[in-house]
Short mmCIF file of C-alpha atoms in Angstrom, two decimals:
data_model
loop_
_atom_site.label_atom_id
_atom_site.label_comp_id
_atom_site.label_asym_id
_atom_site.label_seq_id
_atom_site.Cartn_x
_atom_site.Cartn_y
_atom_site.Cartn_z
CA UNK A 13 42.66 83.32 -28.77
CA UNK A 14 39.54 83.61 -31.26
CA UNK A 15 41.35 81.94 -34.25
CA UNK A 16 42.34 79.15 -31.69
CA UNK A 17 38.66 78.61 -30.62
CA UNK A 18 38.07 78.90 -34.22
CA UNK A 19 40.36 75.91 -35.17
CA UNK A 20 39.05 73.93 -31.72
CA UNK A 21 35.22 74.83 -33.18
CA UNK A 22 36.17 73.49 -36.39
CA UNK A 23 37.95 70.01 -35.40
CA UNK A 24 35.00 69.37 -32.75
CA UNK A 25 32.51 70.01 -35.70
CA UNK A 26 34.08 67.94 -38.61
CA UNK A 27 34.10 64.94 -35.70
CA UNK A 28 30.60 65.43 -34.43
CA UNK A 29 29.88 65.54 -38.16
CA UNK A 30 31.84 62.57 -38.95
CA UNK A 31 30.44 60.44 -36.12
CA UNK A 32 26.62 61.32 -36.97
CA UNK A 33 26.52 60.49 -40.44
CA UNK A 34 25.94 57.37 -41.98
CA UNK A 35 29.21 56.27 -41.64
CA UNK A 36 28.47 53.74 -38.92
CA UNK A 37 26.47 51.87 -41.08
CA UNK A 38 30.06 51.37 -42.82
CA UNK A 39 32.38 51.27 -39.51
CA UNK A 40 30.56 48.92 -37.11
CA UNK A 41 29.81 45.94 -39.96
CA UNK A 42 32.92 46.67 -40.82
CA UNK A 43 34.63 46.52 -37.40
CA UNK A 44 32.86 43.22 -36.77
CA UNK A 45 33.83 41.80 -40.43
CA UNK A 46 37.51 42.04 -39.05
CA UNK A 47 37.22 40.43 -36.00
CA UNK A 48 35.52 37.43 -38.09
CA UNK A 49 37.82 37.17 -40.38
CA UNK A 50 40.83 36.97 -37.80
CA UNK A 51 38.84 34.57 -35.48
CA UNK A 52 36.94 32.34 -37.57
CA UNK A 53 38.82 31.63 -41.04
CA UNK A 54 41.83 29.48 -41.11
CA UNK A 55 44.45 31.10 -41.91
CA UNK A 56 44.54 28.71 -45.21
CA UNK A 57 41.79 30.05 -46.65
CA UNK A 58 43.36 33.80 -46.78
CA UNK A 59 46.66 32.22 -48.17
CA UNK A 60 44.86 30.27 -50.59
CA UNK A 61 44.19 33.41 -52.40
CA UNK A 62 45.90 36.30 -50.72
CA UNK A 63 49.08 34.59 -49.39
CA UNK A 64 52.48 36.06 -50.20
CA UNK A 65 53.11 32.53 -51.14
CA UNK A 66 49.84 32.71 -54.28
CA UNK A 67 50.65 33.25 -57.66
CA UNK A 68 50.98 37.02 -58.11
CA UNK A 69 48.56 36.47 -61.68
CA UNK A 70 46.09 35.20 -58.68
CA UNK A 71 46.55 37.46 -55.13
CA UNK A 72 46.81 40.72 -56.89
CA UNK A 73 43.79 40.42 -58.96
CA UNK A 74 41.66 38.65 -56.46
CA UNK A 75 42.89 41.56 -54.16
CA UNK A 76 41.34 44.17 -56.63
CA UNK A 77 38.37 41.92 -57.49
CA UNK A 78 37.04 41.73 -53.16
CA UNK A 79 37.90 45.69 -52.87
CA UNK A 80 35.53 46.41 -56.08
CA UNK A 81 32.97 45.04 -54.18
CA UNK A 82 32.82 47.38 -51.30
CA UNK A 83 31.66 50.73 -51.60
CA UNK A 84 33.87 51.92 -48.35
CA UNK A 85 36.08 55.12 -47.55
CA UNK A 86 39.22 55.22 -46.74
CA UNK A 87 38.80 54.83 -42.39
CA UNK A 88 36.22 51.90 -43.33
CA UNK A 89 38.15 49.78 -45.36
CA UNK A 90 40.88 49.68 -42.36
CA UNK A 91 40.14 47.19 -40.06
CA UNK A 92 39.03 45.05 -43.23
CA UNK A 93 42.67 45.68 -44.34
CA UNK A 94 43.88 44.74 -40.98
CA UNK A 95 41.65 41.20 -40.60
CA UNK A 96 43.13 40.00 -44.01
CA UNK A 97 46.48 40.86 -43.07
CA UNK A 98 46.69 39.63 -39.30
CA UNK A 99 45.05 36.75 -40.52
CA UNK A 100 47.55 35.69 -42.99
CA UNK A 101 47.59 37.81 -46.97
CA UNK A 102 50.77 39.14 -47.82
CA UNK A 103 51.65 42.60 -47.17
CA UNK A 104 51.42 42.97 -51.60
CA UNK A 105 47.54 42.02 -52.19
CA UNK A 106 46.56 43.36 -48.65
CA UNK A 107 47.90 46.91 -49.96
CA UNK A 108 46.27 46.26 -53.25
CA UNK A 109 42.65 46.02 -51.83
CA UNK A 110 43.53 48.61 -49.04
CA UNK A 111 44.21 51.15 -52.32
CA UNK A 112 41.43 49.70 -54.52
CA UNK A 113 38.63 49.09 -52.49
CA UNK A 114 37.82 53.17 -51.63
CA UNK A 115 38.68 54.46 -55.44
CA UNK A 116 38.13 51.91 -57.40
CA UNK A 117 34.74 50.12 -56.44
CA UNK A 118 32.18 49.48 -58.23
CA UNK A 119 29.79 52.71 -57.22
CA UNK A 120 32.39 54.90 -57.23
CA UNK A 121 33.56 54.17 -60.59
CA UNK A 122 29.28 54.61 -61.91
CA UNK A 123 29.13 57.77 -59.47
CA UNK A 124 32.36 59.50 -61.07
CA UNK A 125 30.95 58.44 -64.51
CA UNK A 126 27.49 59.98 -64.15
CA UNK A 127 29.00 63.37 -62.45
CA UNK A 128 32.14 63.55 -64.07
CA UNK A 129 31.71 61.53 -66.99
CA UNK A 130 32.14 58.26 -68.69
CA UNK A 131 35.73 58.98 -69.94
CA UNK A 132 37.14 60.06 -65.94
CA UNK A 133 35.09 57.08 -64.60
CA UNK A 134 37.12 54.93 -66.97
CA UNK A 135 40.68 56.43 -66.62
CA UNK A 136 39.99 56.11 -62.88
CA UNK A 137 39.24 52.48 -62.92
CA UNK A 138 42.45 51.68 -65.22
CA UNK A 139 44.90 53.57 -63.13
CA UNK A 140 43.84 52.66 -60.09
CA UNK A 141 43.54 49.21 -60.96
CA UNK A 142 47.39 49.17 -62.41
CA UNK A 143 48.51 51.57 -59.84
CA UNK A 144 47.17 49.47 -56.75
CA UNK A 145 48.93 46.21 -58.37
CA UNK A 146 52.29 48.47 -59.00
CA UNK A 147 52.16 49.77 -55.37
CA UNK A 148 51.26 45.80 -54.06
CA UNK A 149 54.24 44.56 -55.77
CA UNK A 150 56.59 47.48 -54.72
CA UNK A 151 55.84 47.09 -51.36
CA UNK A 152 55.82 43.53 -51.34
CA UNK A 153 59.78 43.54 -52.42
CA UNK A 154 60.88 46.99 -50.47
CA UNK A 155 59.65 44.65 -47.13
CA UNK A 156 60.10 41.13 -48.24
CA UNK A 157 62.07 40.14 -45.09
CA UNK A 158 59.36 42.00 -42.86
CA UNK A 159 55.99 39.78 -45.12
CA UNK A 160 58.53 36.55 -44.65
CA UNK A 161 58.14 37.13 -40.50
CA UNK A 162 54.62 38.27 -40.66
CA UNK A 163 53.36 35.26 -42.88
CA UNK A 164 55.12 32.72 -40.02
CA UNK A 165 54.09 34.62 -36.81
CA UNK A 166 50.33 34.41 -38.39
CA UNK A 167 50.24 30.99 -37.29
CA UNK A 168 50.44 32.20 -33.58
CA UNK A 169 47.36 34.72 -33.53
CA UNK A 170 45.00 34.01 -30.69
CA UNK A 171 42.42 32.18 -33.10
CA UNK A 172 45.03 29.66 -35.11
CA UNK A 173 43.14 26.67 -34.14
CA UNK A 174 39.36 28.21 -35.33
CA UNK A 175 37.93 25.91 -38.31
CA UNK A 176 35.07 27.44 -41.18
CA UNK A 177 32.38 25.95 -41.13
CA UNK A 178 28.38 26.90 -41.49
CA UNK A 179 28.16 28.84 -38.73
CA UNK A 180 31.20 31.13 -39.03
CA UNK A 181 30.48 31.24 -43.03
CA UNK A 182 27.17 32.44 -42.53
CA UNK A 183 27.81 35.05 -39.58
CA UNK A 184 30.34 36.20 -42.61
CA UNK A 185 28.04 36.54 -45.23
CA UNK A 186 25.72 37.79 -43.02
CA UNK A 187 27.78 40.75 -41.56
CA UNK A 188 28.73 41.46 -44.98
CA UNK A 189 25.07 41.77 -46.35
CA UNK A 190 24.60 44.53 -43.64
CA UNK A 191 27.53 46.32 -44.73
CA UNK A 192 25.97 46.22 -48.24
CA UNK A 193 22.62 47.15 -46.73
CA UNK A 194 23.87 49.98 -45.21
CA UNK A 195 25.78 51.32 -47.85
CA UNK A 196 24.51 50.51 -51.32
CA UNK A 197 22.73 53.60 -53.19
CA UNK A 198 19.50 52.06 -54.41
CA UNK A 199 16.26 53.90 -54.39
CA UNK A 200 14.62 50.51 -53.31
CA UNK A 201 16.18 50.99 -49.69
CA UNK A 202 15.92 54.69 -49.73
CA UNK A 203 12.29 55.08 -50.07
CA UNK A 204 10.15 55.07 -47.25
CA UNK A 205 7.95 52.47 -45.90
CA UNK A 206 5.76 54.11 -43.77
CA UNK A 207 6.37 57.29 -42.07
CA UNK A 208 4.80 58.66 -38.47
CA UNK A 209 5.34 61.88 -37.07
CA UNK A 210 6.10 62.03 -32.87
CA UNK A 211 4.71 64.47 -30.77
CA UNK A 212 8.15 66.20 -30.52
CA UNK A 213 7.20 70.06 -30.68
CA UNK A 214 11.19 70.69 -29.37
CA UNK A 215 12.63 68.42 -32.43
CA UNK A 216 12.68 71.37 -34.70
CA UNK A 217 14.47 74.21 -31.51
CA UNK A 218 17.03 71.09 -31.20
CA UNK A 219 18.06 70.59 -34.93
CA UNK A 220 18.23 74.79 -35.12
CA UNK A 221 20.30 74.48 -32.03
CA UNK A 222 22.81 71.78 -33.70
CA UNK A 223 23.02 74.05 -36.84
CA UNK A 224 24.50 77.25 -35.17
CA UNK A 225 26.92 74.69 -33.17
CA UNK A 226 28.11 73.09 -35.97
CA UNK A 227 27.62 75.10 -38.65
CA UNK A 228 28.83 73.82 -42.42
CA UNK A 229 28.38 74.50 -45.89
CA UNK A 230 26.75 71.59 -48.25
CA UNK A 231 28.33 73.04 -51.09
CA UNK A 232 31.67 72.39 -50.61
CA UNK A 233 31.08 68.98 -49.23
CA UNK A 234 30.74 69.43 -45.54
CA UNK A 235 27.64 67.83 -43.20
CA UNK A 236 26.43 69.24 -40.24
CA UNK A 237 24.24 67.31 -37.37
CA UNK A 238 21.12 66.68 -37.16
CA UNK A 239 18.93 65.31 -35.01
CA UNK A 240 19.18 61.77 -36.03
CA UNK A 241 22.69 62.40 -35.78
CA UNK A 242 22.78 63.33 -32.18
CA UNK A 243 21.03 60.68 -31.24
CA UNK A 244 23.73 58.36 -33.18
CA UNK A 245 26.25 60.21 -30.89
CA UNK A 246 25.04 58.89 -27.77
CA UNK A 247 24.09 55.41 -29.00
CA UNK A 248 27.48 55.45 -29.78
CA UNK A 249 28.96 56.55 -26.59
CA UNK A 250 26.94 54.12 -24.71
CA UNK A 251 28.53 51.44 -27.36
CA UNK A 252 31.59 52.19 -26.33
CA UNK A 253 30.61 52.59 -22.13
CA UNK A 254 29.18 48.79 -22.48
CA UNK A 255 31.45 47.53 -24.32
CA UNK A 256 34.68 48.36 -22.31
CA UNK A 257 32.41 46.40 -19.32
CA UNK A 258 31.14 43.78 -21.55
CA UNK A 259 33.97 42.80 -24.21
CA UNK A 260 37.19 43.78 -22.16
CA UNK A 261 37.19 40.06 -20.27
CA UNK A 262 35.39 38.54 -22.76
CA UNK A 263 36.95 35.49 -22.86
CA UNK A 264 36.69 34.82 -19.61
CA UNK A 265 32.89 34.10 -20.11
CA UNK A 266 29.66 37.25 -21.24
CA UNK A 267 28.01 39.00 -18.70
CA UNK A 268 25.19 41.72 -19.10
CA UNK A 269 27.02 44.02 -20.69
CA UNK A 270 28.21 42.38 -23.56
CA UNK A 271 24.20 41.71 -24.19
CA UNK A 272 23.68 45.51 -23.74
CA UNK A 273 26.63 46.59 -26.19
CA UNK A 274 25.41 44.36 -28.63
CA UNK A 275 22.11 45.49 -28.70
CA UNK A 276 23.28 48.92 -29.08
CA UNK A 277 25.65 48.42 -31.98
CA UNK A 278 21.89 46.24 -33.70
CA UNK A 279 20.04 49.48 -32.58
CA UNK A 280 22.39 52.24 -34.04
CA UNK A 281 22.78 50.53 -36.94
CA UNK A 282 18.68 50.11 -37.48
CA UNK A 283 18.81 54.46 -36.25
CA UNK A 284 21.31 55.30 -39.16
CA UNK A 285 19.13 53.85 -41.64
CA UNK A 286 16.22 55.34 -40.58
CA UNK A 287 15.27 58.82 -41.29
CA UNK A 288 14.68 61.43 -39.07
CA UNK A 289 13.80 64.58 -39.68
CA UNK A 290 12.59 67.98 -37.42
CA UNK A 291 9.50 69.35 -38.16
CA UNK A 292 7.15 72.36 -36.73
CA UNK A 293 4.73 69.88 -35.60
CA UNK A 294 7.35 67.12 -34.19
CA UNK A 295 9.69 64.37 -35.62
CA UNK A 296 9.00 62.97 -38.74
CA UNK A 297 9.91 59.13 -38.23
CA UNK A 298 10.31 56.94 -41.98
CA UNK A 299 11.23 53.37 -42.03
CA UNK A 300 12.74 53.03 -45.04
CA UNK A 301 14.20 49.79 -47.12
CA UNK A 302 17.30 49.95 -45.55
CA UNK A 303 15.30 49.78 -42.07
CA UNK A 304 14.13 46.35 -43.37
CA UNK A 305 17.41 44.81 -44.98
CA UNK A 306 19.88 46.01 -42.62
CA UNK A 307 17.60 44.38 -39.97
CA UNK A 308 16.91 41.35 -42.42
CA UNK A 309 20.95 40.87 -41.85
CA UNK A 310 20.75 41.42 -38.39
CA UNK A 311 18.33 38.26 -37.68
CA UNK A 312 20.71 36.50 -40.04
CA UNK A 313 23.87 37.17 -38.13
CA UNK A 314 21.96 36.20 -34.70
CA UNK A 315 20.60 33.34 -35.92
CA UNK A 316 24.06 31.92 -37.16
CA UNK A 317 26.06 33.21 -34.04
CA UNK A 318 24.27 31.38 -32.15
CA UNK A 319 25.23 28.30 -33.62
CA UNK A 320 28.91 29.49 -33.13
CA UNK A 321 30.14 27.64 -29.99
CA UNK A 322 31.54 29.12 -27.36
CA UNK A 323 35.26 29.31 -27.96
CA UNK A 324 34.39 31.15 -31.58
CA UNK A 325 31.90 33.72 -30.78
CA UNK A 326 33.74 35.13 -27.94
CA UNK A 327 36.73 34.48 -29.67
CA UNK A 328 35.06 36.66 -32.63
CA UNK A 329 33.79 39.09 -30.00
CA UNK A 330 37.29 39.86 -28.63
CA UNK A 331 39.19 40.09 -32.03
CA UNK A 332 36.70 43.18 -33.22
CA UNK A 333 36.92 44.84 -29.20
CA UNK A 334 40.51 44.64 -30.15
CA UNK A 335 40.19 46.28 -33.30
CA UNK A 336 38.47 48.64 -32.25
CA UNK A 337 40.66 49.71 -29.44
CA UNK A 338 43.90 49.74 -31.75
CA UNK A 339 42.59 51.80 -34.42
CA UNK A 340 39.10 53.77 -33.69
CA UNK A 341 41.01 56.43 -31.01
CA UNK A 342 43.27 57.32 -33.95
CA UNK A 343 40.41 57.77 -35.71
CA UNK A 344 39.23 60.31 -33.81
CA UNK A 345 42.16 61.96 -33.35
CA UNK A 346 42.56 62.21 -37.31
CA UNK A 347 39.00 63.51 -37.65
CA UNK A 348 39.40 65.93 -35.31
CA UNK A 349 42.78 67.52 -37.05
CA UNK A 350 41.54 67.18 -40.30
CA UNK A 351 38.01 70.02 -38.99
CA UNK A 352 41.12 71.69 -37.78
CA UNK A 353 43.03 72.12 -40.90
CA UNK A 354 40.29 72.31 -43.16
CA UNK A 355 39.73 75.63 -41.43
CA UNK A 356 43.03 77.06 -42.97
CA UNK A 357 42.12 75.92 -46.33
CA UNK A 358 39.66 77.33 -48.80
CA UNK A 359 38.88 75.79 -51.69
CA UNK A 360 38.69 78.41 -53.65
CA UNK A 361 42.65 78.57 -53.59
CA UNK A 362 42.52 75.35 -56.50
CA UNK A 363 42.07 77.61 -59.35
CA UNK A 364 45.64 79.62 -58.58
CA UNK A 365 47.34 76.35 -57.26
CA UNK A 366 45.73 73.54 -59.50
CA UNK A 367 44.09 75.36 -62.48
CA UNK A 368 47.53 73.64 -64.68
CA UNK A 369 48.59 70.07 -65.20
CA UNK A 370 52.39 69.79 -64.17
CA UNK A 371 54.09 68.35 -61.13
CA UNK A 372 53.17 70.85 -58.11
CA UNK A 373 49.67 71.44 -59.40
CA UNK A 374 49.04 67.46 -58.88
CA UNK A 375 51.20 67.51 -55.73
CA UNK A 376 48.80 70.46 -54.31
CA UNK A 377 45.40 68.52 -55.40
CA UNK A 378 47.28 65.18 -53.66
CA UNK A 379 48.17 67.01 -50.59
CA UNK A 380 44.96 68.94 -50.87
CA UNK A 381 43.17 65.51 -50.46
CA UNK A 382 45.01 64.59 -47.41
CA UNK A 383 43.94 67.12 -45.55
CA UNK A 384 39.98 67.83 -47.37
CA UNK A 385 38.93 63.98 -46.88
CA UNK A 386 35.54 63.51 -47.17
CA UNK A 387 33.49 60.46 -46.61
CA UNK A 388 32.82 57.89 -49.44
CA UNK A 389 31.02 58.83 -52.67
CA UNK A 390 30.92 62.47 -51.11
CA UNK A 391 34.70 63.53 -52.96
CA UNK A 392 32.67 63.16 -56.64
CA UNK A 393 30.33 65.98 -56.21
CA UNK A 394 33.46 67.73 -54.20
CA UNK A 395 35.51 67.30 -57.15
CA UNK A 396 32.68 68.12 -59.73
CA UNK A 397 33.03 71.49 -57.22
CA UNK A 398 36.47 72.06 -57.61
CA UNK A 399 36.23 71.59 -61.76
CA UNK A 400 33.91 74.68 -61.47
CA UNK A 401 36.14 76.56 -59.61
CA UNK A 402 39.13 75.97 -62.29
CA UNK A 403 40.85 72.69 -61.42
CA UNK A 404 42.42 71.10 -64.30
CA UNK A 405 41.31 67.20 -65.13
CA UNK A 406 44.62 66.10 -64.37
CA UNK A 407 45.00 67.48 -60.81
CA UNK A 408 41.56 66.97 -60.41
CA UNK A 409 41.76 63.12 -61.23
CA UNK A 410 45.54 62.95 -58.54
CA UNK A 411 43.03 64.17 -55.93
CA UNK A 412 40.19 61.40 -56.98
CA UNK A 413 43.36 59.06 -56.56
CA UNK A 414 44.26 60.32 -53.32
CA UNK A 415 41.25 61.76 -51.21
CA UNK A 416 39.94 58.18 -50.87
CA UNK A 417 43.06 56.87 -49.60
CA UNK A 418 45.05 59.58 -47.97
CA UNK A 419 42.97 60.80 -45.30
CA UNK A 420 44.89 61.81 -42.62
CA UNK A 421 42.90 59.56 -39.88
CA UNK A 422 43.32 56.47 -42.61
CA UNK A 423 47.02 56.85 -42.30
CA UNK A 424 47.39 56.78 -38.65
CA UNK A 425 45.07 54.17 -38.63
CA UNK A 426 47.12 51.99 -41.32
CA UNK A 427 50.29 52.90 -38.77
CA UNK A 428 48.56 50.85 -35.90
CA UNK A 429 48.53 48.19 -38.53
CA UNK A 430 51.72 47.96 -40.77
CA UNK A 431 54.21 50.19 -38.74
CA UNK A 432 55.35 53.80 -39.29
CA UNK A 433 57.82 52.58 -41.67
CA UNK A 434 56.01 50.38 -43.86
CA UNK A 435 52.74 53.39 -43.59
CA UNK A 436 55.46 55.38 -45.41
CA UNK A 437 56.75 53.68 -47.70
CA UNK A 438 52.63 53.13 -48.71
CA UNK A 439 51.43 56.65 -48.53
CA UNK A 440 55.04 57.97 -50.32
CA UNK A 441 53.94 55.60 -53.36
CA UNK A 442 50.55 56.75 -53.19
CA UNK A 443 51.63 60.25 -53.84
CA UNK A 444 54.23 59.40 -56.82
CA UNK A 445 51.34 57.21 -58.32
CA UNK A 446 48.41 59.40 -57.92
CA UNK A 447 50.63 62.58 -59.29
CA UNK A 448 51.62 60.34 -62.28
CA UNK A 449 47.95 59.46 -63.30
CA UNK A 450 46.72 63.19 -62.74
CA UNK A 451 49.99 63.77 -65.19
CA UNK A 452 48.99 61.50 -67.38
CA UNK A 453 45.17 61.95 -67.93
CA UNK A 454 46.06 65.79 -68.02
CA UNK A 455 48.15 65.54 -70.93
CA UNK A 456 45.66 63.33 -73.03
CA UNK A 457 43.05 65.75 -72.10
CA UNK A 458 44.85 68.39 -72.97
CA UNK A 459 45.84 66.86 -76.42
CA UNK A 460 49.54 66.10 -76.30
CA UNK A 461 50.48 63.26 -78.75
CA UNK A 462 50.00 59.87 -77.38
CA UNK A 463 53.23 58.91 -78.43
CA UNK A 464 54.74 61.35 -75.97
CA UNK A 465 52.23 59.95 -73.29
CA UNK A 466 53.51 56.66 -73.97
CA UNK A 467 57.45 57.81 -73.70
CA UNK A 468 56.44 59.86 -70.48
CA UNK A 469 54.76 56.63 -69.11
CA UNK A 470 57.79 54.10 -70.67
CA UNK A 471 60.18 56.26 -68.67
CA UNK A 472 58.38 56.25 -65.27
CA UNK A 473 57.38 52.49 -66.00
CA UNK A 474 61.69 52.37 -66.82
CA UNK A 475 62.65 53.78 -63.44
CA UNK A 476 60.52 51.39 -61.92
CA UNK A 477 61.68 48.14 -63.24
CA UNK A 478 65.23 49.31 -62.81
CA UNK A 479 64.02 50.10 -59.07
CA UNK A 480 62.60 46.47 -58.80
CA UNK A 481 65.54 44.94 -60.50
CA UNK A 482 67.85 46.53 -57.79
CA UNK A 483 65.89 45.78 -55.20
CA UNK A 484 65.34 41.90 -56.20
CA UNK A 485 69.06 41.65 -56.62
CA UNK A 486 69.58 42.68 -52.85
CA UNK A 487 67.41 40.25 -52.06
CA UNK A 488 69.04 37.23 -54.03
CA UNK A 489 72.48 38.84 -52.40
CA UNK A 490 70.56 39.11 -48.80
CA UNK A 491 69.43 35.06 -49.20
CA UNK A 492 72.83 33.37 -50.28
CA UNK A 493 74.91 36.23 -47.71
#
C-alpha cells in the first residue's frame, strides 16, 4: 500500500507540476492557433504548400522550415499538428513538422549548442532535419490510400466555406506573436519592469506547504509548484468550468460565459508571465517584458476578432473547444502516468544501461525518453545531466531525438489525431530513426572510419529504398487492380 501511494504521489505531482509551469503560455496560444487554422484558412492555402498533392522538393521543406520556428514540446506542437492536418496537409509534411518542430527549432538547436556544444547542436539539426523528411515520406506511402480519403473528406470540415482575409490573417499572426511572447528566451522579456511586494505574510507558509506536497529535485530536471503555480491551477480549472458553459453551444449564439472563459484564458496567460515569488514579508509581484508583449498580442488578437463576423469567430471559437476536448484529457492522463513511472526509474541507472554506443544502449536512452519527458528546452540541461553520469554521445543524442517527440502523453494525443494505427507506424519509425542517429554520431565520436559510417548508413539508407520500392510497387499494383 505505501509504494502504491508512492506511485499515486508521484503521478499527481509530475501533473500539478506540469500544469503550473509555463507551459500554458505554450498550450492555450497554441490550442487557439488550431482552431484558427481549421476555421479560418481555406483549405487551399494549406494545400498550396502542405498538400499531399505539392511538390515533395516544396511540402517537406516548408514543413521543416514552419516547425523551426516554434520553440514547442512535444504536447504543444499537437493540436498545431492536428489544425494543419484536419485542415487539409498531407499526412507526409504534417509528420515532418510534428517531428521537427520540438527537436529541431531554432532555440533548441542554440540551447544544445551552448550546453552541449557546437558539434551535437549541429548533428542534431542534420539528422533531424533528414530523419523528419525520411519518416514524412515513409509514412506518406505506408498510408497513401488512408492521405487519398483524408485529403477529399477535408473539403467537408465544419468551416469549408471560411475565406482569409484581414481579419482572420491578423487574429493569426496575432495568436502566434503570443505564442512567441510567451515562449522565446530573451532577457528583454525576462527582466522586470517594476516589482511590488503584497501584504501577503501567508505567501511564504503556502509555497513551504506546496514544497513538502510536491516535492522534486531541480537537478535531475523535475519542477515543483509554487505559488504562482497554484494560482495557474485554478485559473485553469475555472477555464475549463466556463468554458464547458460558454463554448459547448457556441454556435448557437455567446452568452456570459464564453466572455468569462475568455477572459480567463487573457488572464492566465498575463499570470504565467508574471513572476511571483514568496517572501517573509509577502509576495513579491514583477511585471516583466513578457507581461507587456504577451499582453501587446492580446489587444492585437481582440482588436482583429472583432472584426471577424459572426459565422468565423464562433466558428473559430468552437474548432479550439473541440480541440481541446479531443486531446487535452489524454493529456492529462499521459502526465499523470509518466510522475508514475518516473518513480520506478532512476537516472542514475544510464551509466550501466547507456554508458556504450550499440543497439540496446540507444534503445534504453529512446525508451528512457518516453517515459522521462520533460518540457521544452528543459531535456538539454537533463541530458548535459545524464553525460555526467556516464551516458555515451550516441545514446545520449537517440534520447535528444526522442524525448521531444516520444512523450508518452504526445502519443496518445497524436492517437486522437491520426489513429492507433497510423500513431504506430509514426512512433515505430521514430525509434528506428532516433537509434540510427545515436548509432551514427556514436561511432564518429568515438573515431571509427568514416568510410565505415558511410557503409553503415548506405546499408540502412539500402533497406529503405528497397522498403519504398516495394511498397510503391503495391501501390501501382493496388491502382490498375
Amino acid at each position: 500500500m505505501t509504494t502504491f501511494l508512492h506511485l499515486l504521489n508521484g503521478g499527481a505531482g509530475n501533473l500539478a507540476a506540469y500544469l503550473a509551469a509555463h507551459v500554458l503560455l505554450c498550450l492555450l496560444p497554441a490550442f487557439f492557433i488550431a482552431g484558427a487554422m481549421t476555421a479560418l484558412i481555406p483549405k487551399a492555402s494549406i494545400t498550396r504548400w502542405l498538400g499531399r498533392n505539392a511538390p515533395y522538393r516544396v511540402s517537406y521543406p516548408a514543413a521543416a522550415a514552419a516547425g523551426s520556428l516554434l520553440a514547442v514540446c512535444s504536447c504543444t506542437i499537437v493540436p498545431l499538428f492536428a489544425g494543419i492536418y484536419k485542415k487539409g496537409a498531407g499526412l507526409g509534411p504534417a509528420i515532418t513538422f510534428l517531428f521537427f518542430a520540438p527537436a529541431g527549432n531554432i532555440l533548441a538547436l542554440a540551447y544544445t549548442g551552448s550546453i552541449l556544444g557546437a558539434e551535437f547542436a549541429f548533428a542534431r539539426f542534420v539528422l533531424c532535419l533528414l530523419f523528419g523528411i525520411g519518416i514524412g515520406l515513409l509514412m506518406a506511402m505506408l498510408f497513401w490510400r488512408d492521405d487519398a480519403s483524408h485529403d477529399a473528406q477535408t473539403d467537408a470540415l465544419f468551416a469549408e466555406q471560411a475565406s482569409i482575409g484581414r481579419a482572420a490573417t491578423g487574429v493569426l499572426l496575432s495568436l502566434i506573436a503570443v505564442l512567441i511572447a510567451g515562449t522565446l528566451k530573451l532577457s528583454l522579456l525576462n527582466a522586470s519592469v517594476v516589482s511590488v511586494t503584497l501584504p501577503l505574510p501567508w505567501a511564504e507558509a503556502w509555497q513551504a506547504t506546496l514544497f513538502h506536497w510536491v516535492p522534486f529535485d531541480a537537478a535531475k530536471g523535475e519542477e515543483g509548484v509554487s505559488v504562482q503555480g497554484s494560482l495557474l491551477i485554478v485559473l485553469l480549472l475555472l477555464i475549463g468550468l466556463a468554458a464547458w458553459k460558454g463554448l459547448e453551444n457556441i454556435i448557437e449564439g455567446a452568452n456570459r460565459w464564453t466572455w468569462i472563459a475568455l477572459g480567463l484564458a487573457a488572464a492566465t496567460l498575463l499570470v504565467a508571465a508574471m513572476r511571483l515569488t514568496a517572501r517573509p514579508d509577502g509576495l513579491e509581484l514583477a511585471l516583466t517584458g513578457r507581461v507587456l508583449a504577451v499582453g501587446a498580442a492580446l489587444v492585437a488578437v481582440l482588436h482583429c476578432a472583432r472584426r471577424l463576423d459572426g459565422d468565423a469567430w464562433r466558428s473559430w471559437l468552437w474548432e479550439s473547444w473541440r480541440f481541446v476536448k479531443q486531446i487535452f484529457v489524454l493529456l492529462v492522463v499521459g502526465v499523470f502516468v509518466v510522475g508514475v513511472v518516473r518513480q520506478l526509474i532512476q537516472p542514475e541507472w544510464i551509466q550501466g544501461l547507456a554508458g556504450r554506443n550499440d543497439p540496446l544502449a540507444n534503445a534504453v536512452a529512446v525508451v528512457f525518453g518516453v517515459f522521462m519527458y520533460f518540457p521544452t528546452l528543459v531535456e538539454v540541461p537533463v541530458a548535459h545531466m545524464f553525460l555526467d553520469l556516464g551516458m555515451h554521445r550516441g545514446p545520449l543524442l537517440a534520447y535528444l531525438m526522442a524525448d521531444p517527440e516520444l512523450s508518452l502523453q504526445s502519443i496518445l494525443m497524436v492517437a486522437a489525431v491520426i489513429g492507433r494505427l497510423k500513431t504506430f507506424a509514426y512512433v515505430s519509425l521514430v525509434a528506428l530513426f532516433s537509434i540510427v542517429a545515436g548509432l551514427v554520431f556514436g561511432a564518429w565520436v568515438d573515431g571509427v572510419s568514416p568510410t565505415w559510417i558511410a557503409i553503415g548508413l548506405a546499408g540502412f539508407v539500402g533497406a529503405l529504398a528497397v522498403l519504398l520500392t516495394w511498397m510503391l510497387g503495391r501501390r501501382v499494383s493496388a491502382v490498375h487492380a
